[in-house]
């Protein structure tokens, strides 16, 4: 198999490449060199033609030609007649099977590796700290620190007091849990990594929602997962679609986000949760339910899928404090059957020996006031959503969306537009957005008209964000997909 990069994939991974100083071709060359350096582009991989990349980036072909020439001069790229432009073999070995290691690095997270002060990036959700987080930190320092400092072990499964607090948290919500079922992780992200390592290998079939969360889908892709996407309705992932996928593909894992789905914000009904739990028990297929995408909440949120499943079902429940308390708290956990929790703990030991004890002590304090914390975050995000909807209706009335039941983003349809083209225009106006096709495991263009737009911003930032998006939309609407000048960043 020829290791070649599609133009859409390359554009997604380049992200906010126009930010910086110097000629535009130099900035493009720098962006491409960075992808090579981090392993997203690897030795022997073929790049798109100059014309195709120029069209996708909305720049002149001369800009791409000059960037490729600069990289060839530096030994990063090679060009041969009949084989196109490829990453030089000097950057590393080429695998004979054509698999491209590192090629699934998530474009959603590229902005985290850059300093882009002139760009408003809405690629990732932002959850600034609530005051309760600062209070919890103060309480840990004043009351818990001596005992914590005397603890000289790693606690790879998590501090016993935190595991007990998480178990009590689930039990109080209708899911009886013991501390032996809990593994504390460095964010929900690590929990998904551990589960993927346990269940998946090259070619493993996985049932996923379509669309879905690109961050976790890429973790599974790196394990070699083969996705079988199932659409959603108003109650969550379509149960009949899951049944068909189970019958046809015998999946190794079902991955779902019931509370709340990312990016649509759909809240899975209790009846749908019960159906999935029964499917897991009947066919012996594990379910990974990722409940970390919280923030704004519905008042009638059902208990996790595990609470609706028969005893013999194998359900792993993942959650964290990042969206509720603060994104800077890289502290999550998973709940699983005791034997599975122990197997996942062994992988946690190999990963990092254990999560930071100070963070865990803060999490204990936050869990004691979890309901008030969650209510405050939901109140903030509901107000932000109200502002966002008002601004969007006034500035881009042709955009369409359904108000989400929860979470922190809108899933917006732009009728008749190509979201990837709009992303390049938006970048020229100082906004980095995620086009819909990034948020799917199907690999198709079903969501070519969609973008995900987080709304967890202060009023001033939100107004500026919508202003820039409105200007970008008018430009695309008036001039279509003609070449624009991404060097211009509006601030």
Short mmCIF file of C-alpha atoms in Angstrom, two decimals:
data_model
loop_
_atom_site.label_atom_id
_atom_site.label_comp_id
_atom_site.label_asym_id
_atom_site.label_seq_id
_atom_site.Cartn_x
_atom_site.Cartn_y
_atom_site.Cartn_z
CA UNK A 1 0.00 0.00 0.00
CA UNK A 2 1.31 3.42 -0.95
CA UNK A 3 1.69 5.62 2.13
CA UNK A 4 0.18 8.87 0.84
CA UNK A 5 -1.58 11.70 2.59
CA UNK A 6 -4.96 12.94 1.37
CA UNK A 7 -5.17 16.67 0.94
CA UNK A 8 -8.06 16.94 3.44
CA UNK A 9 -6.11 15.07 6.11
CA UNK A 10 -3.04 17.21 5.58
CA UNK A 11 -5.02 20.45 5.80
CA UNK A 12 -6.68 19.24 9.01
CA UNK A 13 -3.32 18.53 10.63
CA UNK A 14 -1.74 21.82 9.52
CA UNK A 15 -4.24 23.75 11.64
CA UNK A 16 -3.39 27.43 12.18
CA UNK A 17 -0.34 27.31 9.92
CA UNK A 18 -0.62 30.92 8.74
CA UNK A 19 0.21 32.36 12.16
CA UNK A 20 3.76 33.69 12.43
CA UNK A 21 6.20 35.97 10.70
CA UNK A 22 7.83 35.91 7.28
CA UNK A 23 6.58 35.12 3.78
CA UNK A 24 3.52 32.89 3.48
CA UNK A 25 5.46 30.06 1.80
CA UNK A 26 7.89 30.02 4.74
CA UNK A 27 5.03 29.65 7.18
CA UNK A 28 3.65 26.77 5.16
CA UNK A 29 7.08 25.15 5.02
CA UNK A 30 7.39 25.55 8.78
CA UNK A 31 4.00 23.91 9.30
CA UNK A 32 4.90 20.95 7.10
CA UNK A 33 8.31 20.60 8.74
CA UNK A 34 6.59 20.49 12.12
CA UNK A 35 4.36 17.63 10.99
CA UNK A 36 7.44 15.71 9.89
CA UNK A 37 9.22 16.44 13.16
CA UNK A 38 6.35 15.18 15.32
CA UNK A 39 5.85 12.04 13.23
CA UNK A 40 2.51 12.91 11.61
CA UNK A 41 4.24 12.94 8.21
CA UNK A 42 6.74 10.09 7.96
CA UNK A 43 9.51 8.89 5.69
CA UNK A 44 8.31 7.89 2.22
CA UNK A 45 4.86 9.42 2.63
CA UNK A 46 3.59 11.14 -0.50
CA UNK A 47 2.25 14.68 -0.22
CA UNK A 48 -0.58 16.13 -2.31
CA UNK A 49 0.24 17.89 -5.55
CA UNK A 50 1.03 21.59 -5.41
CA UNK A 51 -2.21 22.46 -7.18
CA UNK A 52 -4.40 20.29 -4.92
CA UNK A 53 -2.86 21.63 -1.72
CA UNK A 54 -3.06 25.23 -2.95
CA UNK A 55 -6.77 24.83 -3.71
CA UNK A 56 -7.47 23.29 -0.30
CA UNK A 57 -5.52 26.00 1.54
CA UNK A 58 -6.95 28.82 -0.62
CA UNK A 59 -3.52 30.12 -1.59
CA UNK A 60 -1.74 30.44 -4.89
CA UNK A 61 0.05 27.44 -6.37
CA UNK A 62 3.24 29.52 -6.30
CA UNK A 63 3.09 29.55 -2.48
CA UNK A 64 2.96 25.75 -2.26
CA UNK A 65 5.66 25.32 -4.92
CA UNK A 66 7.97 27.64 -2.99
CA UNK A 67 7.26 25.80 0.30
CA UNK A 68 7.98 22.40 -1.27
CA UNK A 69 11.16 23.79 -2.86
CA UNK A 70 12.37 25.11 0.50
CA UNK A 71 11.78 21.74 2.14
CA UNK A 72 13.53 19.93 -0.69
CA UNK A 73 16.53 22.22 -0.24
CA UNK A 74 16.58 21.34 3.45
CA UNK A 75 16.44 17.62 2.73
CA UNK A 76 12.97 17.20 4.24
CA UNK A 77 11.23 16.35 0.95
CA UNK A 78 12.24 14.45 -2.19
CA UNK A 79 10.65 14.63 -5.63
CA UNK A 80 10.99 12.09 -8.41
CA UNK A 81 9.33 12.03 -11.79
CA UNK A 82 6.32 9.75 -11.68
CA UNK A 83 6.24 9.36 -7.89
CA UNK A 84 5.39 12.89 -6.76
CA UNK A 85 6.72 14.67 -3.69
CA UNK A 86 7.52 12.54 -0.67
CA UNK A 87 8.98 12.92 2.78
CA UNK A 88 12.68 12.14 2.54
CA UNK A 89 13.86 8.72 3.69
CA UNK A 90 16.47 10.52 5.79
CA UNK A 91 13.84 11.47 8.38
CA UNK A 92 13.32 7.84 9.44
CA UNK A 93 12.58 4.26 8.32
CA UNK A 94 9.76 3.37 5.96
CA UNK A 95 7.62 0.40 6.99
CA UNK A 96 7.20 -2.18 4.26
CA UNK A 97 3.48 -2.63 4.95
CA UNK A 98 2.77 1.02 4.24
CA UNK A 99 1.40 1.77 7.70
CA UNK A 100 2.22 5.33 8.64
CA UNK A 101 3.18 5.55 12.34
CA UNK A 102 2.00 8.71 14.04
CA UNK A 103 -0.40 9.52 11.20
CA UNK A 104 -3.36 9.66 13.56
CA UNK A 105 -2.11 12.58 15.62
CA UNK A 106 -5.30 14.48 16.27
CA UNK A 107 -5.66 17.81 14.42
CA UNK A 108 -7.93 19.01 17.24
CA UNK A 109 -4.89 19.25 19.49
CA UNK A 110 -2.41 20.87 17.10
CA UNK A 111 -3.17 24.32 18.50
CA UNK A 112 -1.97 23.17 21.93
CA UNK A 113 1.54 22.85 20.48
CA UNK A 114 1.59 26.40 19.09
CA UNK A 115 1.67 29.91 20.46
CA UNK A 116 -1.18 31.59 18.55
CA UNK A 117 -2.18 34.75 20.46
CA UNK A 118 -3.79 36.38 17.41
CA UNK A 119 -6.03 33.39 16.73
CA UNK A 120 -9.15 32.42 18.65
CA UNK A 121 -8.99 28.65 18.60
CA UNK A 122 -12.25 26.80 19.10
CA UNK A 123 -10.70 23.42 18.35
CA UNK A 124 -10.80 22.40 22.02
CA UNK A 125 -13.33 23.09 24.74
CA UNK A 126 -12.24 25.62 27.34
CA UNK A 127 -13.35 25.28 30.96
CA UNK A 128 -11.82 27.97 33.20
CA UNK A 129 -11.55 27.16 36.89
CA UNK A 130 -14.46 27.73 39.23
CA UNK A 131 -13.83 29.35 42.60
CA UNK A 132 -14.56 26.02 44.31
CA UNK A 133 -11.36 24.65 42.77
CA UNK A 134 -9.25 27.35 44.42
CA UNK A 135 -11.02 26.71 47.71
CA UNK A 136 -10.33 22.98 47.44
CA UNK A 137 -6.64 23.68 46.81
CA UNK A 138 -6.49 25.92 49.89
CA UNK A 139 -8.16 23.25 52.02
CA UNK A 140 -5.68 20.62 50.85
CA UNK A 141 -2.73 22.88 51.71
CA UNK A 142 -4.09 23.82 55.13
CA UNK A 143 -5.51 20.48 56.25
CA UNK A 144 -4.29 17.55 54.15
CA UNK A 145 -0.73 18.35 53.18
CA UNK A 146 1.17 16.88 56.19
CA UNK A 147 -0.46 13.45 55.85
CA UNK A 148 -0.08 13.58 52.07
CA UNK A 149 3.62 14.43 52.27
CA UNK A 150 4.16 11.49 54.61
CA UNK A 151 2.76 9.10 51.99
CA UNK A 152 5.73 7.55 50.18
CA UNK A 153 3.87 5.25 47.76
CA UNK A 154 2.62 5.81 44.20
CA UNK A 155 -0.94 4.43 44.52
CA UNK A 156 -1.23 3.41 40.84
CA UNK A 157 -4.92 2.57 41.30
CA UNK A 158 -5.49 5.92 43.00
CA UNK A 159 -5.52 7.26 46.55
CA UNK A 160 -7.76 4.96 48.62
CA UNK A 161 -9.73 7.94 49.92
CA UNK A 162 -10.38 9.16 46.36
CA UNK A 163 -11.43 5.73 45.10
CA UNK A 164 -13.83 5.52 48.01
CA UNK A 165 -15.17 9.00 47.21
CA UNK A 166 -15.72 8.09 43.54
CA UNK A 167 -17.42 4.83 44.55
CA UNK A 168 -19.75 6.73 46.89
CA UNK A 169 -20.40 9.25 44.08
CA UNK A 170 -21.69 6.47 41.79
CA UNK A 171 -23.57 4.65 44.53
CA UNK A 172 -25.49 7.82 45.40
CA UNK A 173 -26.54 8.06 41.73
CA UNK A 174 -28.05 4.60 41.51
CA UNK A 175 -24.93 2.65 40.51
CA UNK A 176 -23.69 0.60 43.51
CA UNK A 177 -19.89 0.67 43.39
CA UNK A 178 -16.97 -0.47 45.54
CA UNK A 179 -13.50 1.13 45.61
CA UNK A 180 -12.02 -2.00 43.99
CA UNK A 181 -13.97 -1.12 40.82
CA UNK A 182 -12.31 2.31 40.53
CA UNK A 183 -9.03 3.21 38.80
CA UNK A 184 -7.92 6.83 39.03
CA UNK A 185 -6.37 8.17 35.81
CA UNK A 186 -4.60 11.29 34.58
CA UNK A 187 -7.72 12.66 32.93
CA UNK A 188 -10.45 10.78 31.12
CA UNK A 189 -8.14 10.77 28.10
CA UNK A 190 -5.79 8.31 29.82
CA UNK A 191 -8.74 6.14 30.85
CA UNK A 192 -9.71 5.74 27.19
CA UNK A 193 -6.07 4.96 26.34
CA UNK A 194 -5.96 2.17 28.93
CA UNK A 195 -9.25 0.66 27.78
CA UNK A 196 -8.09 0.78 24.15
CA UNK A 197 -4.88 -1.00 25.09
CA UNK A 198 -6.82 -3.73 26.88
CA UNK A 199 -9.42 -4.48 24.23
CA UNK A 200 -8.06 -3.43 20.86
CA UNK A 201 -5.40 -4.63 18.46
CA UNK A 202 -4.75 -4.28 14.73
CA UNK A 203 -8.05 -4.85 12.91
CA UNK A 204 -10.29 -4.86 16.00
CA UNK A 205 -13.87 -3.95 15.03
CA UNK A 206 -15.32 -1.11 17.13
CA UNK A 207 -18.87 0.23 17.04
CA UNK A 208 -18.90 4.02 17.39
CA UNK A 209 -21.33 6.89 17.10
CA UNK A 210 -21.34 8.94 13.90
CA UNK A 211 -20.35 11.70 14.33
CA UNK A 212 -18.09 11.15 17.33
CA UNK A 213 -15.30 12.66 19.36
CA UNK A 214 -12.16 12.79 17.20
CA UNK A 215 -9.79 12.75 20.18
CA UNK A 216 -10.87 9.33 21.40
CA UNK A 217 -11.44 7.93 17.92
CA UNK A 218 -7.81 8.66 17.10
CA UNK A 219 -6.64 6.87 20.25
CA UNK A 220 -8.42 3.78 18.95
CA UNK A 221 -7.10 4.25 15.43
CA UNK A 222 -3.60 4.13 16.83
CA UNK A 223 -4.44 0.67 18.18
CA UNK A 224 -5.48 -0.37 14.67
CA UNK A 225 -9.25 -0.25 15.28
CA UNK A 226 -11.64 -0.78 12.38
CA UNK A 227 -14.69 1.42 12.95
CA UNK A 228 -18.32 0.59 12.24
CA UNK A 229 -20.15 3.89 12.73
CA UNK A 230 -23.79 4.05 13.77
CA UNK A 231 -25.91 7.20 13.49
CA UNK A 232 -27.72 8.95 16.33
CA UNK A 233 -31.29 10.02 16.94
CA UNK A 234 -32.85 12.09 19.69
CA UNK A 235 -32.29 9.31 22.26
CA UNK A 236 -28.64 8.62 21.46
CA UNK A 237 -26.89 6.01 19.34
CA UNK A 238 -29.42 4.06 17.25
CA UNK A 239 -29.99 0.74 19.02
CA UNK A 240 -31.09 -1.07 15.84
CA UNK A 241 -27.93 0.12 14.12
CA UNK A 242 -25.88 -1.24 17.00
CA UNK A 243 -27.66 -4.61 16.74
CA UNK A 244 -26.90 -4.82 13.03
CA UNK A 245 -23.26 -3.91 13.60
CA UNK A 246 -22.99 -6.53 16.36
CA UNK A 247 -24.51 -9.21 14.14
CA UNK A 248 -22.35 -8.35 11.13
CA UNK A 249 -19.00 -7.51 12.71
CA UNK A 250 -18.80 -9.08 16.20
CA UNK A 251 -17.12 -5.96 17.61
CA UNK A 252 -14.48 -6.07 20.31
CA UNK A 253 -15.86 -2.86 21.84
CA UNK A 254 -18.80 -0.46 21.69
CA UNK A 255 -17.75 3.16 22.34
CA UNK A 256 -20.42 5.70 23.21
CA UNK A 257 -20.82 9.09 24.91
CA UNK A 258 -24.24 8.97 26.59
CA UNK A 259 -23.94 12.09 28.80
CA UNK A 260 -23.48 14.13 26.69
CA UNK A 261 -22.62 13.20 23.14
CA UNK A 262 -19.73 15.09 21.60
CA UNK A 263 -20.24 16.97 19.28
CA UNK A 264 -24.07 16.94 19.11
CA UNK A 265 -24.88 17.37 22.81
CA UNK A 266 -27.54 14.61 22.69
CA UNK A 267 -28.46 13.03 26.04
CA UNK A 268 -29.05 9.28 25.76
CA UNK A 269 -32.40 8.21 27.22
CA UNK A 270 -32.69 5.72 30.07
CA UNK A 271 -34.47 3.29 27.75
CA UNK A 272 -31.62 3.43 25.22
CA UNK A 273 -29.07 2.88 28.00
CA UNK A 274 -30.99 -0.19 29.10
CA UNK A 275 -31.03 -1.54 25.54
CA UNK A 276 -27.26 -1.16 25.22
CA UNK A 277 -26.66 -2.80 28.59
CA UNK A 278 -28.79 -5.77 27.58
CA UNK A 279 -26.91 -6.03 24.27
CA UNK A 280 -23.61 -6.15 26.14
CA UNK A 281 -24.87 -8.91 28.42
CA UNK A 282 -26.46 -10.96 25.63
CA UNK A 283 -23.52 -10.91 23.22
CA UNK A 284 -20.62 -10.51 25.64
CA UNK A 285 -19.43 -7.26 24.04
CA UNK A 286 -17.79 -4.68 26.32
CA UNK A 287 -19.14 -1.13 26.34
CA UNK A 288 -16.98 1.91 26.99
CA UNK A 289 -19.25 4.76 28.10
CA UNK A 290 -17.42 8.08 28.15
CA UNK A 291 -19.24 10.58 30.36
CA UNK A 292 -16.42 13.14 30.56
CA UNK A 293 -18.07 15.59 28.13
CA UNK A 294 -20.15 17.36 30.74
CA UNK A 295 -20.57 20.99 31.60
CA UNK A 296 -24.04 22.22 30.79
CA UNK A 297 -26.42 19.56 32.08
CA UNK A 298 -30.04 18.54 31.70
CA UNK A 299 -32.05 18.37 34.95
CA UNK A 300 -33.20 14.80 34.27
CA UNK A 301 -29.89 13.13 33.36
CA UNK A 302 -30.22 9.34 33.83
CA UNK A 303 -27.63 7.25 35.71
CA UNK A 304 -24.79 5.71 33.63
CA UNK A 305 -25.35 2.80 31.26
CA UNK A 306 -23.75 0.51 33.85
CA UNK A 307 -26.65 1.25 36.22
CA UNK A 308 -29.13 0.00 33.61
CA UNK A 309 -27.17 -3.09 32.55
CA UNK A 310 -27.59 -6.67 33.79
CA UNK A 311 -24.95 -7.88 36.24
CA UNK A 312 -23.20 -9.98 33.58
CA UNK A 313 -22.70 -7.01 31.22
CA UNK A 314 -19.16 -5.66 30.88
CA UNK A 315 -19.43 -1.87 31.04
CA UNK A 316 -16.52 0.49 31.67
CA UNK A 317 -17.63 3.96 32.78
CA UNK A 318 -15.26 6.92 32.35
CA UNK A 319 -15.57 10.39 33.86
CA UNK A 320 -13.43 13.31 35.03
CA UNK A 321 -13.46 16.69 36.77
CA UNK A 322 -12.03 18.62 33.82
CA UNK A 323 -15.27 19.91 32.32
CA UNK A 324 -17.00 20.34 35.69
CA UNK A 325 -14.27 22.01 37.75
CA UNK A 326 -11.31 23.06 35.63
CA UNK A 327 -9.52 21.87 32.50
CA UNK A 328 -6.26 22.15 34.43
CA UNK A 329 -7.29 19.30 36.71
CA UNK A 330 -5.93 16.39 34.74
CA UNK A 331 -7.78 13.93 36.95
CA UNK A 332 -10.26 11.32 35.83
CA UNK A 333 -11.28 7.78 36.64
CA UNK A 334 -12.90 4.66 35.30
CA UNK A 335 -15.35 2.26 36.88
CA UNK A 336 -15.30 -1.36 35.73
CA UNK A 337 -15.98 -4.89 36.96
CA UNK A 338 -13.39 -5.67 39.63
CA UNK A 339 -11.32 -8.07 37.51
CA UNK A 340 -11.27 -5.63 34.57
CA UNK A 341 -10.33 -2.77 36.89
CA UNK A 342 -7.32 -4.76 38.10
CA UNK A 343 -6.20 -5.53 34.53
CA UNK A 344 -6.50 -1.85 33.64
CA UNK A 345 -4.51 -0.96 36.79
CA UNK A 346 -1.60 -3.03 35.53
CA UNK A 347 -1.53 -0.89 32.39
CA UNK A 348 -1.76 2.24 34.49
CA UNK A 349 1.40 1.15 36.35
CA UNK A 350 3.24 0.80 33.04
CA UNK A 351 2.00 4.22 31.89
CA UNK A 352 3.07 6.43 34.80
CA UNK A 353 3.08 4.48 38.11
CA UNK A 354 0.26 6.67 39.38
CA UNK A 355 -1.44 10.05 39.02
CA UNK A 356 -0.21 13.04 41.10
CA UNK A 357 -1.26 12.76 44.74
CA UNK A 358 -1.87 16.49 45.19
CA UNK A 359 -4.33 16.50 42.31
CA UNK A 360 -6.09 13.50 43.80
CA UNK A 361 -6.37 15.19 47.19
CA UNK A 362 -7.99 18.21 45.51
CA UNK A 363 -10.37 15.86 43.68
CA UNK A 364 -11.49 14.36 46.99
CA UNK A 365 -12.47 17.82 48.21
CA UNK A 366 -14.28 18.64 44.96
CA UNK A 367 -16.28 15.41 44.97
CA UNK A 368 -17.66 16.27 48.41
CA UNK A 369 -19.32 19.32 46.85
CA UNK A 370 -19.84 17.83 43.39
CA UNK A 371 -23.53 18.67 42.99
CA UNK A 372 -23.01 22.36 43.73
CA UNK A 373 -19.93 22.45 41.52
CA UNK A 374 -21.76 20.84 38.60
CA UNK A 375 -24.75 23.14 39.04
CA UNK A 376 -22.54 26.24 38.95
CA UNK A 377 -20.74 25.08 35.78
CA UNK A 378 -24.05 24.25 34.13
CA UNK A 379 -25.41 27.69 35.03
CA UNK A 380 -22.37 29.41 33.50
CA UNK A 381 -22.55 27.41 30.29
CA UNK A 382 -26.29 27.86 29.92
CA UNK A 383 -25.78 31.63 30.05
CA UNK A 384 -22.93 31.35 27.52
CA UNK A 385 -25.10 29.24 25.21
CA UNK A 386 -27.93 31.78 25.38
CA UNK A 387 -25.49 34.56 24.37
CA UNK A 388 -24.00 32.45 21.59
CA UNK A 389 -27.36 31.62 20.07
CA UNK A 390 -28.45 35.27 20.13
CA UNK A 391 -25.24 36.41 18.45
CA UNK A 392 -25.32 33.70 15.80
CA UNK A 393 -28.97 34.29 14.90
CA UNK A 394 -28.22 37.98 14.41
CA UNK A 395 -24.94 37.54 12.52
CA UNK A 396 -25.31 34.30 10.50
CA UNK A 397 -29.05 33.63 10.29
CA UNK A 398 -28.65 30.91 7.65
CA UNK A 399 -26.75 28.60 10.03
CA UNK A 400 -28.74 25.75 11.55
CA UNK A 401 -28.40 23.85 14.83
CA UNK A 402 -30.38 22.15 17.56
CA UNK A 403 -29.92 23.38 21.09
CA UNK A 404 -27.87 20.67 22.87
CA UNK A 405 -29.13 18.93 25.98
CA UNK A 406 -25.71 19.40 27.56
CA UNK A 407 -21.99 19.62 27.02
CA UNK A 408 -20.21 22.74 25.83
CA UNK A 409 -20.52 23.13 22.05
CA UNK A 410 -22.94 23.61 19.17
CA UNK A 411 -23.03 21.26 16.19
CA UNK A 412 -23.76 23.71 13.39
CA UNK A 413 -24.82 23.06 9.81
CA UNK A 414 -23.88 25.64 7.19
CA UNK A 415 -26.26 24.85 4.29
CA UNK A 416 -24.52 24.56 0.95
CA UNK A 417 -21.02 25.28 2.30
CA UNK A 418 -17.94 23.11 2.55
CA UNK A 419 -16.78 23.23 6.18
CA UNK A 420 -13.13 22.63 5.26
CA UNK A 421 -13.19 25.58 2.85
CA UNK A 422 -14.86 27.71 5.50
CA UNK A 423 -12.20 26.67 8.02
CA UNK A 424 -9.50 28.13 5.77
CA UNK A 425 -11.45 31.36 5.32
CA UNK A 426 -12.09 31.55 9.07
CA UNK A 427 -8.36 31.10 9.68
CA UNK A 428 -7.69 34.15 7.55
CA UNK A 429 -9.98 36.05 9.93
CA UNK A 430 -8.23 34.76 13.03
CA UNK A 431 -10.38 31.79 14.05
CA UNK A 432 -9.35 28.13 14.12
CA UNK A 433 -12.36 25.80 13.88
CA UNK A 434 -12.93 22.08 13.46
CA UNK A 435 -14.68 21.02 10.27
CA UNK A 436 -17.32 18.31 10.58
CA UNK A 437 -15.44 15.56 8.69
CA UNK A 438 -12.80 15.57 11.45
CA UNK A 439 -15.51 14.47 13.90
CA UNK A 440 -16.37 11.19 12.22
CA UNK A 441 -15.04 7.66 12.05
CA UNK A 442 -16.79 6.94 8.74
CA UNK A 443 -14.12 8.67 6.66
CA UNK A 444 -16.78 10.11 4.38
CA UNK A 445 -18.14 13.59 3.74
CA UNK A 446 -21.50 13.08 5.43
CA UNK A 447 -20.80 16.02 7.73
CA UNK A 448 -19.09 18.22 5.15
CA UNK A 449 -21.44 21.11 5.96
CA UNK A 450 -20.92 20.99 9.74
CA UNK A 451 -18.62 22.65 12.25
CA UNK A 452 -18.30 22.23 16.00
CA UNK A 453 -18.43 25.54 17.89
CA UNK A 454 -17.65 25.56 21.64
CA UNK A 455 -19.38 28.35 23.56
CA UNK A 456 -17.58 28.34 26.93
CA UNK A 457 -16.18 31.86 26.52
CA UNK A 458 -16.54 35.14 28.34
CA UNK A 459 -18.86 37.70 26.79
CA UNK A 460 -16.13 39.83 25.19
CA UNK A 461 -14.35 36.88 23.58
CA UNK A 462 -17.63 35.43 22.39
CA UNK A 463 -18.65 38.65 20.69
CA UNK A 464 -15.27 38.89 18.93
CA UNK A 465 -15.43 35.23 17.93
CA UNK A 466 -18.85 35.58 16.31
CA UNK A 467 -17.81 38.84 14.63
CA UNK A 468 -14.84 37.12 12.97
CA UNK A 469 -16.91 34.10 11.96
CA UNK A 470 -19.56 36.38 10.48
CA UNK A 471 -16.98 38.22 8.38
CA UNK A 472 -15.50 34.93 7.20
CA UNK A 473 -18.97 33.65 6.28
CA UNK A 474 -19.78 36.78 4.28
CA UNK A 475 -16.49 36.41 2.42
CA UNK A 476 -17.19 32.78 1.54
CA UNK A 477 -20.82 33.52 0.68
CA UNK A 478 -19.93 36.39 -1.65
CA UNK A 479 -16.85 35.03 -3.33
CA UNK A 480 -17.15 31.26 -3.07
CA UNK A 481 -14.09 29.00 -2.92
CA UNK A 482 -11.76 31.39 -4.70
CA UNK A 483 -8.20 31.83 -3.46
CA UNK A 484 -8.01 34.14 -0.45
CA UNK A 485 -5.02 35.49 1.41
CA UNK A 486 -4.56 33.50 4.65
CA UNK A 487 -1.68 35.84 5.58
CA UNK A 488 -4.28 38.37 6.70
CA UNK A 489 -5.24 37.74 10.30
CA UNK A 490 -7.86 40.08 11.70
CA UNK A 491 -7.23 41.10 15.31
#
